[in-house]
Amino acid sequence: MSKIVREDIDALNTTLTITIEKEDYEQQFEEELQKYRKNVALKGFRKGKTPANVLRKMYGRSVLGEVINNVLNRELFTYIEEQNLETLGQPLPSKDQSYVDFDVKNLEDYEFKFDIGLAPDFELNGISPDDKYERYEVEVPESVLDEDLMNLRKRVGERVQVEEHIQEGDFVKFEAKELDGGSVKEGGLETDFGIMVNEIENEDFKASLFTKKVGDTINANVYELFDEPDDHYIRHHLLKLDHDDHDTEVGQEFELTLMEATRNEPADLNQEFFDKAFGEGKVTSEEEAKDLIREDAKQFYSKQADALLFRDIQERLMEINDIPLPDDFLKRWLKANNEKLTDEVIEKEYDIFAKNWQWTLLRTKLAKKFEVEITEQDIREGFAQRVRDYFGGYGNEELVNATVDRLMQDQKQVNDIYEEVLVDRLSDAITGVVTVVSKPVDREAFMNVLDEARARAKAEQESAVMASDEEE
Protein backbone atom coordinates (compact mmCIF):
# COMPACT_ATOMS: atom_id res chain seq x y z
CA MET A 1 0.00 0.00 0.00
CA SER A 2 1.28 3.49 -0.88
CA LYS A 3 2.64 5.57 1.98
CA ILE A 4 2.40 9.36 2.17
CA VAL A 5 4.40 11.45 4.61
CA ARG A 6 3.64 15.15 4.99
CA GLU A 7 6.29 17.63 6.08
CA ASP A 8 5.11 21.22 6.61
CA ILE A 9 7.84 23.70 5.72
CA ASP A 10 5.77 26.66 6.94
CA ALA A 11 2.13 27.77 6.92
CA LEU A 12 2.12 28.12 3.13
CA ASN A 13 4.41 25.34 1.94
CA THR A 14 4.38 21.61 2.49
CA THR A 15 6.15 18.59 1.01
CA LEU A 16 4.53 15.22 0.41
CA THR A 17 6.73 12.13 0.12
CA ILE A 18 4.85 9.33 -1.61
CA THR A 19 6.18 5.79 -1.61
CA ILE A 20 4.70 3.59 -4.33
CA GLU A 21 5.36 0.01 -3.30
CA LYS A 22 5.84 -2.84 -5.73
CA GLU A 23 2.55 -4.39 -4.70
CA ASP A 24 0.73 -1.16 -5.63
CA TYR A 25 1.48 -1.39 -9.33
CA GLU A 26 2.84 -4.82 -10.25
CA GLN A 27 -0.49 -6.44 -11.16
CA GLN A 28 -1.64 -3.43 -13.19
CA PHE A 29 1.73 -3.36 -14.97
CA GLU A 30 1.37 -7.02 -15.99
CA GLU A 31 -2.22 -6.44 -17.14
CA GLU A 32 -1.20 -3.47 -19.30
CA LEU A 33 1.59 -5.56 -20.87
CA GLN A 34 -0.94 -8.26 -21.72
CA LYS A 35 -3.14 -5.63 -23.43
CA TYR A 36 -0.15 -4.65 -25.53
CA ARG A 37 0.56 -8.29 -26.31
CA LYS A 38 -2.95 -8.81 -27.68
CA ASN A 39 -2.71 -5.86 -30.03
CA VAL A 40 0.95 -5.67 -31.02
CA ALA A 41 2.09 -7.35 -34.23
CA LEU A 42 5.90 -7.52 -34.49
CA LYS A 43 7.79 -8.84 -37.46
CA GLY A 44 8.48 -12.53 -36.97
CA PHE A 45 5.62 -13.05 -34.52
CA ARG A 46 1.93 -13.59 -34.98
CA LYS A 47 -0.38 -10.96 -33.54
CA GLY A 48 -0.85 -11.61 -29.81
CA LYS A 49 2.05 -14.09 -29.69
CA THR A 50 4.97 -11.74 -28.99
CA PRO A 51 7.14 -13.31 -26.24
CA ALA A 52 6.88 -11.61 -22.84
CA ASN A 53 10.62 -10.88 -22.64
CA VAL A 54 10.57 -9.15 -26.03
CA LEU A 55 7.50 -7.16 -25.05
CA ARG A 56 9.13 -6.05 -21.79
CA LYS A 57 12.30 -5.04 -23.57
CA MET A 58 10.50 -2.95 -26.19
CA TYR A 59 7.56 -1.47 -24.28
CA GLY A 60 8.12 -2.27 -20.60
CA ARG A 61 9.76 0.99 -19.54
CA SER A 62 7.08 3.26 -21.08
CA VAL A 63 4.22 1.05 -19.84
CA LEU A 64 5.70 0.93 -16.32
CA GLY A 65 6.18 4.70 -16.29
CA GLU A 66 2.58 5.28 -17.35
CA VAL A 67 1.21 2.85 -14.76
CA ILE A 68 3.23 4.33 -11.90
CA ASN A 69 2.32 7.86 -12.99
CA ASN A 70 -1.39 6.94 -12.85
CA VAL A 71 -1.02 5.39 -9.39
CA LEU A 72 1.00 8.37 -8.22
CA ASN A 73 -1.54 10.94 -9.41
CA ARG A 74 -4.40 8.99 -7.90
CA GLU A 75 -2.68 8.75 -4.52
CA LEU A 76 -1.53 12.37 -4.57
CA PHE A 77 -4.87 13.99 -5.39
CA THR A 78 -6.87 11.57 -3.23
CA TYR A 79 -4.70 12.58 -0.28
CA ILE A 80 -5.15 16.30 -1.04
CA GLU A 81 -8.92 15.85 -1.24
CA GLU A 82 -9.20 13.70 1.89
CA GLN A 83 -7.01 16.07 3.91
CA ASN A 84 -8.96 19.10 2.63
CA LEU A 85 -5.78 20.83 1.54
CA GLU A 86 -6.53 24.16 -0.11
CA THR A 87 -3.77 24.37 -2.69
CA LEU A 88 -2.58 27.08 -5.06
CA GLY A 89 -1.41 26.05 -8.50
CA GLN A 90 -0.54 22.38 -8.89
CA PRO A 91 1.92 20.16 -6.97
CA LEU A 92 5.48 20.37 -8.29
CA PRO A 93 8.24 17.75 -8.08
CA SER A 94 10.55 18.78 -5.25
CA LYS A 95 13.87 20.33 -6.13
CA ASP A 96 15.67 17.47 -4.40
CA GLN A 97 13.64 14.75 -6.16
CA SER A 98 16.15 12.19 -7.35
CA TYR A 99 16.05 10.70 -10.84
CA VAL A 100 13.84 7.62 -11.08
CA ASP A 101 15.04 4.83 -13.36
CA PHE A 102 12.29 2.34 -14.13
CA ASP A 103 13.90 -1.11 -14.29
CA VAL A 104 11.40 -3.59 -15.72
CA LYS A 105 13.68 -6.53 -14.80
CA ASN A 106 13.78 -5.67 -11.11
CA LEU A 107 10.51 -4.13 -9.93
CA GLU A 108 10.90 -2.21 -6.68
CA ASP A 109 9.44 0.48 -4.46
CA TYR A 110 9.67 4.05 -5.73
CA GLU A 111 9.72 7.32 -3.79
CA PHE A 112 8.47 10.67 -5.09
CA LYS A 113 8.50 14.06 -3.40
CA PHE A 114 6.16 16.93 -4.24
CA ASP A 115 6.13 20.55 -3.09
CA ILE A 116 2.69 22.06 -2.57
CA GLY A 117 1.68 25.69 -2.16
CA LEU A 118 -1.11 26.16 0.38
CA ALA A 119 -3.82 28.81 0.43
CA PRO A 120 -3.44 31.08 3.46
CA ASP A 121 -5.85 31.12 6.37
CA PHE A 122 -6.78 34.75 7.03
CA GLU A 123 -9.36 36.76 8.90
CA LEU A 124 -11.88 38.63 6.78
CA ASN A 125 -11.85 42.31 7.71
CA GLY A 126 -13.85 45.21 6.33
CA ILE A 127 -17.31 43.58 6.33
CA SER A 128 -19.26 44.88 9.30
CA PRO A 129 -21.73 47.68 10.15
CA ASP A 130 -18.75 49.70 11.42
CA ASP A 131 -17.20 49.70 7.95
CA LYS A 132 -18.41 52.68 5.92
CA TYR A 133 -18.36 53.04 2.15
CA GLU A 134 -19.59 55.90 -0.02
CA ARG A 135 -22.02 55.42 -2.89
CA TYR A 136 -22.56 58.13 -5.46
CA GLU A 137 -26.08 59.50 -5.88
CA VAL A 138 -26.23 61.28 -9.22
CA GLU A 139 -28.39 64.37 -9.55
CA VAL A 140 -29.87 64.56 -13.04
CA PRO A 141 -30.35 68.24 -13.97
CA GLU A 142 -33.28 69.47 -16.02
CA SER A 143 -30.87 70.50 -18.81
CA VAL A 144 -29.85 66.85 -19.30
CA LEU A 145 -33.48 65.78 -19.56
CA ASP A 146 -34.06 68.50 -22.15
CA GLU A 147 -30.98 67.36 -24.07
CA ASP A 148 -31.99 63.69 -23.99
CA LEU A 149 -35.52 64.55 -25.08
CA MET A 150 -34.19 66.60 -27.96
CA ASN A 151 -31.94 63.70 -29.03
CA LEU A 152 -34.99 61.44 -29.05
CA ARG A 153 -36.91 63.96 -31.12
CA LYS A 154 -34.04 64.08 -33.63
CA ARG A 155 -33.78 60.30 -33.73
CA VAL A 156 -37.47 59.93 -34.50
CA GLY A 157 -37.66 63.03 -36.69
CA GLU A 158 -37.24 63.29 -40.44
CA ARG A 159 -33.87 63.53 -42.13
CA VAL A 160 -33.56 66.62 -44.29
CA GLN A 161 -30.95 68.05 -46.61
CA VAL A 162 -28.71 70.71 -45.05
CA GLU A 163 -28.21 73.86 -47.08
CA GLU A 164 -26.56 76.05 -44.48
CA HIS A 165 -23.33 75.39 -42.57
CA ILE A 166 -22.64 72.00 -40.98
CA GLN A 167 -23.46 71.30 -37.32
CA GLU A 168 -22.66 68.67 -34.72
CA GLY A 169 -24.90 65.64 -35.28
CA ASP A 170 -25.09 66.02 -39.06
CA PHE A 171 -24.25 63.23 -41.48
CA VAL A 172 -21.81 64.32 -44.17
CA LYS A 173 -20.69 62.62 -47.38
CA PHE A 174 -17.37 63.43 -49.05
CA GLU A 175 -15.86 62.81 -52.44
CA ALA A 176 -12.24 61.92 -51.66
CA LYS A 177 -9.31 62.33 -54.07
CA GLU A 178 -5.78 61.30 -53.12
CA LEU A 179 -3.28 64.17 -53.05
CA ASP A 180 0.37 64.33 -53.96
CA GLY A 181 2.21 67.45 -52.83
CA GLY A 182 -0.99 69.43 -52.40
CA SER A 183 -2.41 68.56 -55.82
CA VAL A 184 -4.74 65.76 -56.87
CA LYS A 185 -2.56 62.76 -57.68
CA GLU A 186 -2.76 61.54 -61.27
CA GLY A 187 -4.05 57.97 -61.18
CA GLY A 188 -4.50 58.27 -57.41
CA LEU A 189 -7.33 56.78 -55.39
CA GLU A 190 -10.75 58.38 -55.85
CA THR A 191 -13.65 57.29 -53.69
CA ASP A 192 -16.40 58.64 -51.44
CA PHE A 193 -17.44 58.02 -47.87
CA GLY A 194 -19.99 59.18 -45.34
CA ILE A 195 -19.50 59.85 -41.64
CA MET A 196 -21.36 61.35 -38.69
CA VAL A 197 -19.78 64.63 -37.63
CA ASN A 198 -19.84 63.38 -34.03
CA GLU A 199 -17.47 60.55 -35.00
CA ILE A 200 -14.79 63.00 -36.15
CA GLU A 201 -12.39 63.61 -33.25
CA ASN A 202 -10.09 66.20 -34.83
CA GLU A 203 -11.44 69.45 -33.42
CA ASP A 204 -9.51 71.63 -35.89
CA PHE A 205 -11.03 69.74 -38.83
CA LYS A 206 -14.51 70.02 -37.33
CA ALA A 207 -14.08 73.75 -36.74
CA SER A 208 -13.20 74.14 -40.41
CA LEU A 209 -16.07 71.86 -41.47
CA PHE A 210 -18.58 73.98 -39.53
CA THR A 211 -17.78 76.90 -41.86
CA LYS A 212 -18.47 74.84 -45.01
CA LYS A 213 -21.51 73.98 -47.05
CA VAL A 214 -22.24 71.49 -49.84
CA GLY A 215 -19.78 71.91 -52.72
CA ASP A 216 -16.92 73.27 -50.57
CA THR A 217 -13.57 71.49 -50.36
CA ILE A 218 -11.18 70.73 -47.47
CA ASN A 219 -7.73 69.14 -47.70
CA ALA A 220 -7.06 66.78 -44.81
CA ASN A 221 -5.12 63.76 -43.59
CA VAL A 222 -7.83 61.10 -43.19
CA TYR A 223 -5.83 59.37 -40.45
CA GLU A 224 -5.83 62.56 -38.42
CA LEU A 225 -9.63 62.68 -38.27
CA PHE A 226 -9.39 60.30 -35.28
CA ASP A 227 -7.41 60.35 -32.04
CA GLU A 228 -6.52 56.67 -32.40
CA PRO A 229 -6.82 55.90 -36.13
CA ASP A 230 -7.66 52.32 -37.07
CA ASP A 231 -5.82 51.43 -40.26
CA HIS A 232 -8.28 48.65 -41.13
CA TYR A 233 -11.31 50.93 -40.69
CA ILE A 234 -9.79 53.77 -42.72
CA ARG A 235 -8.54 51.58 -45.62
CA HIS A 236 -11.57 49.32 -45.96
CA HIS A 237 -14.52 51.37 -44.70
CA LEU A 238 -13.63 54.97 -45.48
CA LEU A 239 -11.41 54.50 -48.54
CA LYS A 240 -13.32 51.35 -49.60
CA LEU A 241 -10.33 49.19 -50.54
CA ASP A 242 -11.14 45.47 -50.79
CA HIS A 243 -11.01 43.75 -47.41
CA ASP A 244 -8.34 41.33 -48.64
CA ASP A 245 -6.25 44.17 -50.14
CA HIS A 246 -3.36 44.77 -47.77
CA ASP A 247 -0.74 45.73 -50.38
CA THR A 248 -2.07 48.75 -52.28
CA GLU A 249 -0.14 51.81 -51.17
CA VAL A 250 -2.36 54.82 -50.58
CA GLY A 251 -1.37 58.23 -49.28
CA GLN A 252 -2.99 59.79 -46.22
CA GLU A 253 -3.65 63.27 -47.64
CA PHE A 254 -6.94 63.74 -49.52
CA GLU A 255 -9.00 66.47 -51.10
CA LEU A 256 -12.44 66.14 -49.52
CA THR A 257 -15.35 67.72 -51.37
CA LEU A 258 -18.56 67.97 -49.37
CA MET A 259 -21.12 66.22 -51.60
CA GLU A 260 -24.06 65.96 -49.23
CA ALA A 261 -25.12 66.85 -45.70
CA THR A 262 -28.25 65.67 -43.92
CA ARG A 263 -29.70 66.37 -40.53
CA ASN A 264 -32.51 64.92 -38.45
CA GLU A 265 -35.07 67.61 -37.79
CA PRO A 266 -36.62 67.21 -34.32
CA ALA A 267 -40.06 65.63 -34.34
CA ASP A 268 -42.92 67.71 -32.95
CA LEU A 269 -43.90 67.04 -29.34
CA ASN A 270 -47.16 65.28 -30.21
CA GLN A 271 -48.73 61.90 -29.57
CA GLU A 272 -47.27 60.44 -32.74
CA PHE A 273 -43.77 61.22 -31.44
CA PHE A 274 -44.52 59.92 -27.92
CA ASP A 275 -45.81 56.61 -29.35
CA LYS A 276 -42.79 56.17 -31.61
CA ALA A 277 -40.24 57.05 -28.94
CA PHE A 278 -41.72 55.40 -25.83
CA GLY A 279 -44.26 52.88 -27.03
CA GLU A 280 -47.91 53.31 -27.85
CA GLY A 281 -49.92 54.96 -25.07
CA LYS A 282 -47.10 54.98 -22.49
CA VAL A 283 -46.53 58.74 -22.61
CA THR A 284 -49.01 61.52 -23.37
CA SER A 285 -47.14 64.71 -22.40
CA GLU A 286 -43.70 66.32 -22.32
CA GLU A 287 -43.65 66.04 -18.50
CA GLU A 288 -44.38 62.31 -18.63
CA ALA A 289 -41.67 61.91 -21.25
CA LYS A 290 -39.13 63.63 -18.99
CA ASP A 291 -40.23 61.51 -16.03
CA LEU A 292 -39.56 58.37 -18.04
CA ILE A 293 -36.19 59.68 -19.24
CA ARG A 294 -35.33 60.65 -15.66
CA GLU A 295 -36.17 57.13 -14.43
CA ASP A 296 -34.06 55.51 -17.17
CA ALA A 297 -31.16 57.84 -16.33
CA LYS A 298 -31.45 57.02 -12.62
CA GLN A 299 -31.31 53.31 -13.41
CA PHE A 300 -28.23 53.80 -15.60
CA TYR A 301 -26.40 55.93 -13.04
CA SER A 302 -27.48 53.62 -10.22
CA LYS A 303 -25.96 50.62 -11.99
CA GLN A 304 -22.72 52.53 -12.60
CA ALA A 305 -22.69 53.77 -9.00
CA ASP A 306 -23.08 50.19 -7.76
CA ALA A 307 -20.12 49.14 -9.90
CA LEU A 308 -17.97 51.96 -8.49
CA LEU A 309 -19.06 51.10 -4.96
CA PHE A 310 -18.08 47.45 -5.40
CA ARG A 311 -14.72 48.48 -6.87
CA ASP A 312 -14.09 50.70 -3.83
CA ILE A 313 -15.05 47.81 -1.54
CA GLN A 314 -12.77 45.45 -3.46
CA GLU A 315 -9.81 47.83 -3.26
CA ARG A 316 -10.43 48.46 0.44
CA LEU A 317 -10.67 44.75 1.22
CA MET A 318 -7.48 44.05 -0.70
CA GLU A 319 -5.78 46.80 1.26
CA ILE A 320 -6.80 45.83 4.80
CA ASN A 321 -6.79 42.03 4.53
CA ASP A 322 -3.42 40.37 4.92
CA ILE A 323 -3.34 37.56 2.35
CA PRO A 324 0.17 36.05 2.22
CA LEU A 325 1.12 33.76 -0.65
CA PRO A 326 3.76 31.05 -1.15
CA ASP A 327 5.57 33.38 -3.55
CA ASP A 328 8.61 31.21 -4.33
CA PHE A 329 6.43 28.20 -5.03
CA LEU A 330 4.06 30.15 -7.26
CA LYS A 331 6.94 31.60 -9.26
CA ARG A 332 8.23 28.05 -9.80
CA TRP A 333 4.73 26.95 -10.77
CA LEU A 334 4.37 29.75 -13.33
CA LYS A 335 7.66 28.82 -14.94
CA ALA A 336 6.90 25.09 -14.88
CA ASN A 337 3.66 25.75 -16.76
CA ASN A 338 5.38 27.74 -19.51
CA GLU A 339 8.95 27.18 -20.54
CA LYS A 340 8.96 30.48 -22.44
CA LEU A 341 8.28 32.43 -19.26
CA THR A 342 11.66 33.71 -18.10
CA ASP A 343 12.72 34.57 -14.55
CA GLU A 344 12.90 38.22 -15.60
CA VAL A 345 9.30 38.26 -16.86
CA ILE A 346 8.05 36.47 -13.75
CA GLU A 347 9.73 38.98 -11.45
CA LYS A 348 8.39 41.88 -13.51
CA GLU A 349 4.79 40.70 -13.71
CA TYR A 350 4.48 38.68 -10.50
CA ASP A 351 2.62 41.43 -8.61
CA ILE A 352 -0.18 41.22 -11.20
CA PHE A 353 -0.41 37.44 -10.80
CA ALA A 354 -0.28 37.76 -7.02
CA LYS A 355 -3.11 40.31 -6.86
CA ASN A 356 -5.29 38.08 -9.03
CA TRP A 357 -4.65 35.13 -6.72
CA GLN A 358 -5.30 37.24 -3.63
CA TRP A 359 -8.58 38.57 -5.00
CA THR A 360 -9.65 35.03 -5.95
CA LEU A 361 -8.96 33.87 -2.37
CA LEU A 362 -10.77 36.87 -0.93
CA ARG A 363 -13.72 36.38 -3.27
CA THR A 364 -13.94 32.69 -2.38
CA LYS A 365 -13.98 33.54 1.34
CA LEU A 366 -16.71 36.13 0.76
CA ALA A 367 -18.79 33.61 -1.20
CA LYS A 368 -18.47 31.11 1.66
CA LYS A 369 -19.32 33.74 4.28
CA PHE A 370 -22.49 34.76 2.49
CA GLU A 371 -23.25 31.26 1.15
CA VAL A 372 -23.28 32.48 -2.44
CA GLU A 373 -23.44 29.74 -5.04
CA ILE A 374 -23.84 30.30 -8.76
CA THR A 375 -25.87 27.63 -10.55
CA GLU A 376 -26.20 26.87 -14.25
CA GLN A 377 -29.65 28.44 -14.15
CA ASP A 378 -28.15 31.63 -12.70
CA ILE A 379 -25.73 31.75 -15.62
CA ARG A 380 -28.52 31.18 -18.13
CA GLU A 381 -30.58 33.98 -16.58
CA GLY A 382 -27.53 36.23 -16.66
CA PHE A 383 -27.18 35.59 -20.38
CA ALA A 384 -30.91 36.09 -20.91
CA GLN A 385 -30.85 39.48 -19.19
CA ARG A 386 -27.88 40.54 -21.28
CA VAL A 387 -29.78 39.59 -24.46
CA ARG A 388 -32.92 41.41 -23.29
CA ASP A 389 -30.87 44.53 -22.50
CA TYR A 390 -29.53 44.39 -26.03
CA PHE A 391 -33.10 44.56 -27.31
CA GLY A 392 -33.97 47.44 -25.00
CA GLY A 393 -35.40 45.32 -22.20
CA TYR A 394 -37.67 43.31 -24.45
CA GLY A 395 -37.26 40.60 -27.05
CA ASN A 396 -38.92 37.45 -28.29
CA GLU A 397 -38.37 34.80 -25.61
CA GLU A 398 -37.77 32.08 -28.19
CA LEU A 399 -34.97 34.20 -29.67
CA VAL A 400 -33.64 34.93 -26.19
CA ASN A 401 -33.56 31.24 -25.26
CA ALA A 402 -31.95 30.24 -28.56
CA THR A 403 -29.26 32.88 -28.07
CA VAL A 404 -28.67 31.71 -24.49
CA ASP A 405 -28.28 28.11 -25.68
CA ARG A 406 -25.61 29.24 -28.15
CA LEU A 407 -23.77 31.37 -25.59
CA MET A 408 -23.71 28.48 -23.11
CA GLN A 409 -21.46 26.60 -25.57
CA ASP A 410 -18.76 29.29 -25.32
CA GLN A 411 -16.71 28.61 -22.18
CA LYS A 412 -15.14 32.07 -22.17
CA GLN A 413 -18.58 33.69 -22.31
CA VAL A 414 -19.77 31.38 -19.54
CA ASN A 415 -16.78 32.35 -17.38
CA ASP A 416 -17.44 36.04 -18.00
CA ILE A 417 -21.12 35.88 -17.09
CA TYR A 418 -20.28 33.72 -14.04
CA GLU A 419 -18.01 36.53 -12.83
CA GLU A 420 -20.70 39.14 -13.46
CA VAL A 421 -23.38 37.21 -11.57
CA LEU A 422 -21.02 36.40 -8.71
CA VAL A 423 -19.97 40.04 -8.36
CA ASP A 424 -23.63 41.15 -8.35
CA ARG A 425 -24.51 38.62 -5.64
CA LEU A 426 -21.49 39.51 -3.52
CA SER A 427 -22.18 43.22 -3.93
CA ASP A 428 -25.77 42.77 -2.72
CA ALA A 429 -24.61 40.66 0.22
CA ILE A 430 -21.82 43.01 1.29
CA THR A 431 -23.84 46.23 0.99
CA GLY A 432 -26.52 44.57 3.10
CA VAL A 433 -24.03 44.37 5.99
CA VAL A 434 -21.71 47.38 5.76
CA THR A 435 -22.77 50.99 6.18
CA VAL A 436 -23.28 52.70 2.83
CA VAL A 437 -23.31 56.49 2.92
CA SER A 438 -24.86 58.41 0.02
CA LYS A 439 -22.64 60.97 -1.68
CA PRO A 440 -24.63 63.39 -3.87
CA VAL A 441 -22.77 64.39 -7.01
CA ASP A 442 -23.67 66.19 -10.19
CA ARG A 443 -23.70 64.35 -13.50
CA GLU A 444 -20.53 65.91 -14.89
CA ALA A 445 -18.45 65.13 -11.79
CA PHE A 446 -19.79 61.58 -11.74
CA MET A 447 -18.91 61.00 -15.38
CA ASN A 448 -15.37 62.22 -14.66
CA VAL A 449 -15.07 59.72 -11.81
CA LEU A 450 -16.49 57.00 -14.05
CA ASP A 451 -14.05 57.85 -16.87
CA GLU A 452 -11.11 57.71 -14.45
CA ALA A 453 -12.27 54.34 -13.11
CA ARG A 454 -12.66 52.97 -16.63
CA ALA A 455 -9.21 54.22 -17.65
CA ARG A 456 -7.67 52.61 -14.56
CA ALA A 457 -9.53 49.35 -15.19
CA LYS A 458 -8.42 49.37 -18.84
CA ALA A 459 -4.77 49.89 -17.84
CA GLU A 460 -4.99 47.05 -15.32
CA GLN A 461 -6.62 44.79 -17.89
CA GLU A 462 -3.94 45.59 -20.48
CA SER A 463 -1.23 44.80 -17.92
CA ALA A 464 -2.96 41.53 -17.06
CA VAL A 465 -3.33 40.61 -20.76
CA MET A 466 0.33 41.46 -21.36
CA ALA A 467 1.33 39.27 -18.47
CA SER A 468 -0.92 36.49 -19.75
CA ASP A 469 0.55 36.79 -23.26
CA GLU A 470 4.06 36.55 -21.87
CA GLU A 471 3.00 33.53 -19.84
CA GLU A 472 1.68 31.84 -22.98
Phi, psi and omega in degrees: 000139181297146178242136179234126179243127180258132177232108180283122178281314173203194185292342186244356183224135176219157178237131176251126175254117184248123177256116177264110182277158183306320182294340183285338187228346188302312182297317180295323178299313180296321180294321179293322177297321179295324176297319177297317183299323181291332188253342184276136175237103180260149180301128180097352180228144175287153181302129180086000183244015179296129180302146184300321182292326178290318180298316179297319183294321186274320188240351188303314184297315182291321179294317180297317179298319180293318180296312181295322179297320178295316179297317182298313180297319179298313181294318183296307185283335172294318179297314180300318180291315182293327180272001180054043178281123176269105187258159173244135184067209179235153178304143179240143173303135181298153180298328182264017175294123181282157180293136181253121179252112182280113181255107184287345179277331182229085180293139184213182175280147179234146181240133180230142180238133180234138171266139182229132174269130184256144175290140182286153173261119184221154177279141181268110180253157174096004181237082178202166178299338179283346180270122185251137177227146180265140176235128182291137172242109188275128176269120182266110182287159180300326182298326179291320178297318178298318181295315180295321178295319178296320178298322177294319180297322178291321182295321182275337185291179182273145177272128183234157177289141180260124179260324181277194184294154183290150177229165173301137180095350177284159171253126183240147179235129183246146163266125186246128177235128182297139180254156175219105181067031177092351179244155178299129184284129177293125182076007180286175182290133173232128183206189173214155178205155178244151182203146173286137180302325180299333182282343180281125186258349179280106185294326178296318179296317181296320179299321178290320181297326182293346179264359185259166173220174183305132180102341179282160184236143176227134171268132184204155171274114186295335178287336182273004175288342186235149179292319179234081186298136178258112184302318181298314182296316183292314182293315191261338181254318177280305184276351172062035170286153179303146183296333179264009179266103179247004188251331183300125179274126181229136178290172181260339182272132182222150168270120183249114178258124182288107184272324187203147174219131180231157184214143175276115175283135182300137176289153177292149179280078179229179185295328178299316178295313182302319181293320180292320186279324189240354184104146187300124174079358183281332182225138181233001181209165178298320181296317178295324178298315180294323178299318180292319177296318179299318181294317177298318179296317179300318179296318178298309182293327179296317179296318179292322179296321177298319179296318178294320179299314181295323178297318177298319178297315180300313181296320179294317179296320178295330183283318188264349179262124180276110183237084181290153180231153173284075192304312182298318179297314183295325176295319176297319182295318178300316181290322181295332182272353177204108183294338181280348182279110184277165177300324181294317180294318180300313180297321182291319187256002188298325181301324179294313178301314185298317180296322177297316178297315182297318179295322178299317179295318180294317180296319178298318179294321177296317180298320178292318181300316183262007177054047179267122177231134181257119182264170176299324179294324177298319180294318179299317180293325176298316176297315183300318180294322178297318180293317180298319178300323180298326180264023176075028178093355181237199179132144177297126186295330176295318177294318178301311182295321179295320178294319178298317179302319180291317181295329180294344180275350181260106186298324179296316178297320179298316179298319181296314182289329175301314180298317180299312182295318180298315180299318179299316181294316180295320179299314179299318182293315183292314182292344175281350182249311183285171177267119180254121182255129180288140178234096180299139181208145179282165188300317183296316179296321180296317180296326176296316178298318181295318179297318179296318180295320179294319179296319179294318180295321179296318179296319179294320180295318179297321177295319180294319179295318179298317178296320179295318179298319180292328178293321182285000000 
